Amino acid sequence: MTSHTRPDHEFEFIDRVTSLMKATRPDQTLVSFGDDGAVYRPTPGKAQVLTVDMLVEGVHFTRQTMSPVQIGHKALAVNLSDLAAMGAVPAYFLISIGVAEDWTEKALQDIYVGMSRLAAAHRIDLIGGDTVTSPKQLVISITAVGEADTQNLPLRSRARPGHIVFVTGKLGLAAAGLHLLLQENVSQQEKERFAPLLKAHQEPDPHVQQGQLIVHLAQDEPVALNDVSDGLAGEANEIAQASGGDLVLEKKKLPTSRLLLDYAQLQGVDPYDWILTGGEDFVLTGTIAPELFARLNQAFRHQGFPLYEIGRVVSGSGQVWLDDGGKIEPLKAMGYNHFKKRGGSP
Ligand code: ADP
Ligand code: MG
């Protein structure tokens, strides 16, 4: 077997890819790969937070839009982002991978290289997985474990009237990046000019430290958090529905980048299509009391993290409104629906 062909033996393949990963929690890990289950000792007093997310070739990425290193990075990043939105400290992950015929050993190893870089940065250790064959597309499902304090989980239901609505980063960049990646005949010069948009889609940065900072600062006060995986409109609606309050977002306060506005203009696209409904930005959105927001702002500035106020929570019936210079209209959730029927197929 060479690295340009598909791996021909599952167990040797598992040995090779797991050796690419670094263990950062030896004291907590009792049994890692190689047995029927992994075993770890939870930190006393902490609760375990579990999350799972799956990426499917042809649905979430293609080999034209993402390199294998980027696929590995993103598969782990989406799970870290869920842990971030729970204010959790990442600890462990497991990976299930369905390998299609046309994936080479080198490409598969690169997926682990992409994961291992991000894993090391967040001290999250791979401790198990499952390897199977898949008839056509590559499938990667990651289950991640984090640890959190139980007394103040940043649940979607914890938005309260009077709270400020915030986001921890700029919006719409990943969707604009994907739009660019799907264009034909893009010049090298354009790719370089809009590189930050491409990076937002291909190598999202999960806001793990930000999530922890928010719950740490909130102490016993209610705070709601959600990661922006399906677009701000969708995430804001989830918080509104879960809490029963109304969120009023101010259109002019929604943060984005100059580059996104330039690219939207070039393409004749309304930038708010991306800012409001473009998914996969993986910043956090949430709500918190105004006094705490002021302190959070300071703490974020101190760490060099951006933080933007984008609206308010008012008492209502679980809806989201967009205030466009005094004109207030409902903002419906318009995230990607995996069960929606698409053109032609049954
Ligand atoms: P079992 O038959 O007990 O399910 P497997 O043969 O599926 O065992 O896996 C053997 C060991 O390798 C297990 O510890 C499992 O967690 C680990 N493993 C399997 N596939 C992967 C993978 N793709 N990445 C990391 N670890 C893996
Ligand atoms: Mg197995």
XYZ file of C-alpha atoms and ligand atoms in Angstrom:
374
model
C 0.000 0.000 0.000
C 1.212 3.545 -0.718
C -0.142 6.792 0.647
C -1.767 7.387 -2.752
C -4.104 4.461 -2.430
C -6.901 3.651 -0.055
C -5.747 2.061 3.227
C -6.038 -1.716 2.931
C -6.076 -2.686 6.567
C -8.346 -1.108 9.138
C -6.266 -1.809 12.270
C -2.980 -0.577 10.825
C -4.791 2.471 9.520
C -6.190 3.180 12.994
C -2.689 2.874 14.512
C -1.234 5.273 11.970
C -3.867 7.977 12.308
C -4.152 7.823 16.094
C -0.372 8.219 16.362
C -0.829 11.627 14.743
C -2.770 12.807 17.810
C -1.245 14.172 21.015
C -2.513 13.208 24.471
C -2.791 16.265 26.714
C -4.745 14.746 29.639
C -2.678 11.750 30.794
C -3.720 12.164 34.440
C -7.414 12.023 33.626
C -7.286 9.351 30.908
C -7.323 5.807 32.277
C -7.830 3.911 28.996
C -7.522 5.434 25.530
C -7.612 3.634 22.131
C -7.167 -0.078 21.845
C -9.843 -1.518 24.104
C -13.603 -1.847 23.786
C -14.201 1.490 25.409
C -12.256 4.512 26.571
C -12.215 5.348 30.279
C -11.553 8.703 31.897
C -11.913 10.144 35.356
C -14.200 13.230 35.360
C -12.982 16.267 37.289
C -14.672 16.156 40.737
C -17.571 18.581 41.023
C -17.928 19.094 37.276
C -20.791 17.994 35.058
C -20.146 16.256 31.730
C -21.397 17.985 28.577
C -21.836 15.774 25.504
C -22.374 16.807 21.916
C -22.236 15.149 18.498
C -22.046 16.565 14.980
C -21.685 14.880 11.617
C -20.207 16.102 8.338
C -21.098 14.395 5.054
C -19.200 14.860 1.815
C -21.459 16.477 -0.775
C -23.693 18.006 1.923
C -21.308 19.880 4.234
C -18.209 19.988 2.060
C -16.779 18.826 -1.225
C -13.187 18.193 -2.163
C -13.385 21.292 -4.339
C -14.319 23.575 -1.423
C -12.209 22.054 1.373
C -8.817 20.365 1.674
C -8.577 17.247 3.885
C -6.722 19.242 6.577
C -9.568 21.768 6.556
C -12.201 19.001 6.709
C -10.526 17.602 9.833
C -10.295 21.041 11.384
C -13.925 21.847 10.685
C -15.291 18.469 11.851
C -13.758 19.128 15.259
C -14.429 22.887 15.239
C -18.207 22.437 14.915
C -18.193 20.245 18.030
C -15.929 22.616 19.964
C -18.354 25.385 19.063
C -21.222 23.431 20.664
C -19.138 22.970 23.816
C -18.347 26.706 23.719
C -22.056 27.520 23.647
C -22.466 25.479 26.845
C -19.588 27.337 28.494
C -17.786 24.003 28.791
C -14.081 23.168 28.937
C -13.321 20.683 26.110
C -11.925 17.361 27.332
C -12.314 14.407 24.942
C -13.649 13.377 21.568
C -14.423 10.231 19.594
C -14.613 9.987 15.836
C -16.633 7.722 13.560
C -15.452 7.750 9.996
C -17.028 6.175 6.913
C -14.330 5.964 4.255
C -15.375 6.052 0.600
C -13.401 4.158 -2.094
C -11.676 7.183 -3.593
C -10.087 8.527 -0.390
C -6.348 7.895 -0.188
C -4.326 7.145 2.931
C -2.621 10.554 2.582
C -5.921 12.437 2.418
C -7.270 10.541 5.442
C -4.110 11.230 7.426
C -4.455 14.906 6.549
C -7.918 14.907 8.131
C -6.242 13.806 11.381
C -3.524 16.443 10.932
C -6.252 19.113 10.722
C -7.951 17.728 13.814
C -4.749 17.342 15.810
C -3.737 20.989 15.378
C -7.051 22.276 16.657
C -7.237 19.571 19.350
C -3.841 20.560 20.754
C -4.857 24.234 20.835
C -7.944 23.406 22.924
C -6.524 20.471 24.965
C -9.163 18.050 23.724
C -7.925 14.458 23.375
C -9.060 11.812 20.888
C -9.813 8.623 22.851
C -11.659 6.381 20.433
C -13.571 5.937 17.248
C -14.989 3.610 14.677
C -13.820 3.013 11.116
C -16.126 1.657 8.445
C -16.400 1.687 4.688
C -18.865 3.978 2.956
C -20.097 3.301 -0.604
C -19.727 6.813 -2.032
C -19.083 9.745 0.262
C -16.849 10.357 3.238
C -18.775 10.672 6.494
C -17.241 12.003 9.734
C -19.153 12.077 12.988
C -17.466 13.460 16.094
C -18.738 13.098 19.637
C -17.153 15.560 22.053
C -17.124 15.652 25.841
C -16.583 18.764 27.901
C -16.791 19.695 31.553
C -18.880 22.476 33.046
C -20.153 23.829 36.344
C -23.744 22.849 36.970
C -24.926 25.929 38.828
C -25.181 28.224 35.833
C -25.454 26.536 32.453
C -25.923 29.116 29.648
C -29.135 27.565 28.341
C -31.177 29.020 25.496
C -34.080 29.332 27.914
C -32.208 31.792 30.135
C -32.820 34.995 28.159
C -34.692 37.561 30.290
C -36.518 40.818 29.432
C -34.026 43.678 29.802
C -31.068 41.539 28.689
C -28.705 42.786 26.013
C -28.330 40.549 22.957
C -24.721 40.174 21.828
C -22.496 38.329 19.355
C -18.824 37.461 19.823
C -17.729 37.974 16.217
C -18.591 39.204 12.755
C -21.455 37.627 10.857
C -21.935 36.201 7.371
C -18.271 35.716 6.480
C -18.440 31.928 6.182
C -21.478 32.086 3.877
C -19.787 34.701 1.688
C -16.674 32.506 1.623
C -18.713 29.502 0.504
C -20.358 31.639 -2.191
C -16.888 32.537 -3.491
C -15.719 28.904 -3.353
C -18.689 27.854 -5.497
C -17.956 30.428 -8.211
C -16.273 29.241 -11.375
C -13.207 30.985 -12.820
C -12.209 32.908 -9.704
C -8.817 34.560 -10.239
C -5.916 34.001 -7.858
C -5.973 37.728 -7.151
C -9.617 37.574 -6.041
C -8.912 34.541 -3.871
C -6.129 36.433 -2.135
C -8.198 39.575 -1.722
C -11.073 37.698 -0.119
C -8.954 35.139 1.764
C -10.497 35.985 5.175
C -13.941 35.006 3.816
C -12.574 31.677 2.563
C -10.868 31.054 5.902
C -14.116 31.740 7.771
C -15.761 28.900 5.838
C -12.819 26.495 5.678
C -11.180 26.911 9.076
C -13.697 28.349 11.531
C -12.383 29.371 14.923
C -14.654 28.047 17.698
C -15.148 30.603 20.493
C -14.339 28.230 23.344
C -12.539 30.702 25.614
C -15.255 33.271 25.031
C -17.954 30.825 26.165
C -16.047 30.059 29.363
C -15.415 33.731 30.057
C -19.125 34.502 29.716
C -20.304 31.831 32.178
C -17.467 32.646 34.574
C -18.426 36.299 34.648
C -22.177 35.653 34.876
C -21.729 33.586 38.093
C -25.293 32.980 39.303
C -27.024 35.439 36.968
C -28.958 33.950 34.030
C -27.211 34.031 30.668
C -28.296 32.448 27.381
C -25.830 31.261 24.735
C -26.087 29.658 21.307
C -23.450 29.163 18.638
C -24.167 30.566 15.195
C -24.099 27.389 13.122
C -27.301 27.930 11.117
C -27.391 31.710 10.792
C -28.167 34.439 13.312
C -31.895 34.522 12.490
C -32.245 30.838 13.343
C -30.158 30.983 16.515
C -31.960 34.087 17.800
C -35.300 32.366 17.198
C -34.115 29.334 19.177
C -33.278 31.565 22.153
C -36.595 33.435 21.824
C -38.631 30.221 21.655
C -36.810 28.505 24.500
C -37.016 31.536 26.815
C -40.451 32.842 25.797
C -39.073 36.376 25.487
C -38.851 38.469 22.307
C -35.501 39.464 20.832
C -35.324 42.808 19.026
C -32.203 42.999 16.854
C -30.969 46.284 15.388
C -29.996 45.825 11.786
C -27.431 48.623 11.801
C -25.626 47.090 14.798
C -25.052 43.672 13.190
C -21.280 43.366 12.783
C -19.733 42.243 9.528
C -16.552 42.982 7.596
C -15.799 45.594 4.939
C -14.566 42.723 2.785
C -17.970 40.992 2.931
C -19.734 44.208 1.906
C -17.287 44.682 -0.986
C -17.736 41.096 -2.131
C -21.547 41.309 -1.880
C -21.532 44.462 -3.985
C -19.306 42.846 -6.585
C -21.704 39.891 -6.815
C -24.921 41.928 -6.645
C -25.997 40.081 -3.480
C -27.787 41.641 -0.489
C -25.142 41.279 2.268
C -27.905 40.742 4.851
C -28.744 37.415 3.196
C -25.398 36.260 4.568
C -25.335 38.335 7.758
C -28.772 37.193 8.948
C -29.155 33.706 7.520
C -25.711 32.559 6.414
C -24.616 29.634 8.552
C -21.345 28.333 9.925
C -19.880 31.482 11.413
C -19.416 29.643 14.737
C -19.367 32.833 16.784
C -21.548 32.868 19.900
C -24.748 34.834 20.299
C -26.416 35.281 23.649
C -28.178 37.495 26.137
C -27.035 38.924 29.477
C -28.051 41.665 31.945
C -26.756 45.176 31.017
C -24.508 45.531 34.132
C -22.872 42.216 33.314
C -22.565 43.121 29.648
C -20.515 46.189 30.602
C -18.156 43.982 32.629
C -18.047 41.382 29.901
C -17.080 44.077 27.427
C -14.095 44.986 29.595
C -13.072 41.385 30.098
C -13.303 40.685 26.361
C -11.309 43.809 25.510
C -8.664 42.721 27.986
C -8.346 39.376 26.167
C -8.422 40.978 22.729
C -11.791 39.361 21.872
C -14.430 41.375 20.015
C -17.936 41.689 21.485
C -20.905 43.422 19.875
C -24.232 44.514 21.313
C -26.890 43.815 18.666
C -30.240 44.193 20.423
C -32.447 43.707 23.474
C -34.747 41.127 25.010
C -38.280 42.372 25.749
C -41.224 40.500 27.202
C -43.242 38.829 24.479
C -44.130 35.436 23.100
C -40.877 33.988 21.846
C -40.374 35.874 18.597
C -37.517 37.756 16.948
C -37.873 41.228 15.431
C -35.529 43.175 13.179
C -35.423 46.929 13.768
C -34.349 48.594 10.530
C -34.082 52.283 11.470
C -37.436 52.264 13.305
C -39.184 49.916 10.872
C -39.721 46.753 12.907
C -40.473 43.446 11.188
C -40.520 39.805 12.291
C -37.267 37.948 11.629
C -38.030 34.332 10.827
C -35.588 31.459 11.198
C -34.251 30.529 7.780
C -31.487 28.056 8.484
C -30.599 25.084 6.331
C -33.232 22.345 6.521
C -31.747 18.898 5.844
C -35.173 17.355 5.239
C -36.303 19.953 2.715
C -36.879 18.391 -0.726
C -34.495 19.793 -3.305
C -34.918 20.227 -7.070
C -35.630 17.015 -8.965
C -34.837 14.395 -6.369
C -37.761 12.434 -4.886
P -14.429 -2.621 18.514
O -14.529 -3.840 17.668
O -14.257 -2.888 19.955
O -15.502 -1.620 18.202
P -12.656 -1.299 16.721
O -11.910 -2.275 15.921
O -13.806 -0.606 16.088
O -13.056 -1.962 18.113
O -11.624 -0.208 17.218
C -10.431 -0.542 17.869
C -9.928 0.616 18.685
O -9.566 1.699 17.832
C -10.973 1.172 19.640
O -10.316 1.595 20.789
C -11.540 2.364 18.905
O -12.001 3.342 19.790
C -10.344 2.832 18.099
N -10.717 3.410 16.785
C -11.384 2.807 15.787
N -11.481 3.602 14.709
C -10.872 4.756 15.030
C -10.635 5.979 14.354
N -11.050 6.197 13.091
N -9.954 6.944 14.993
C -9.560 6.750 16.254
N -9.717 5.628 16.962
C -10.372 4.623 16.353
Mg -15.849 -0.540 16.442
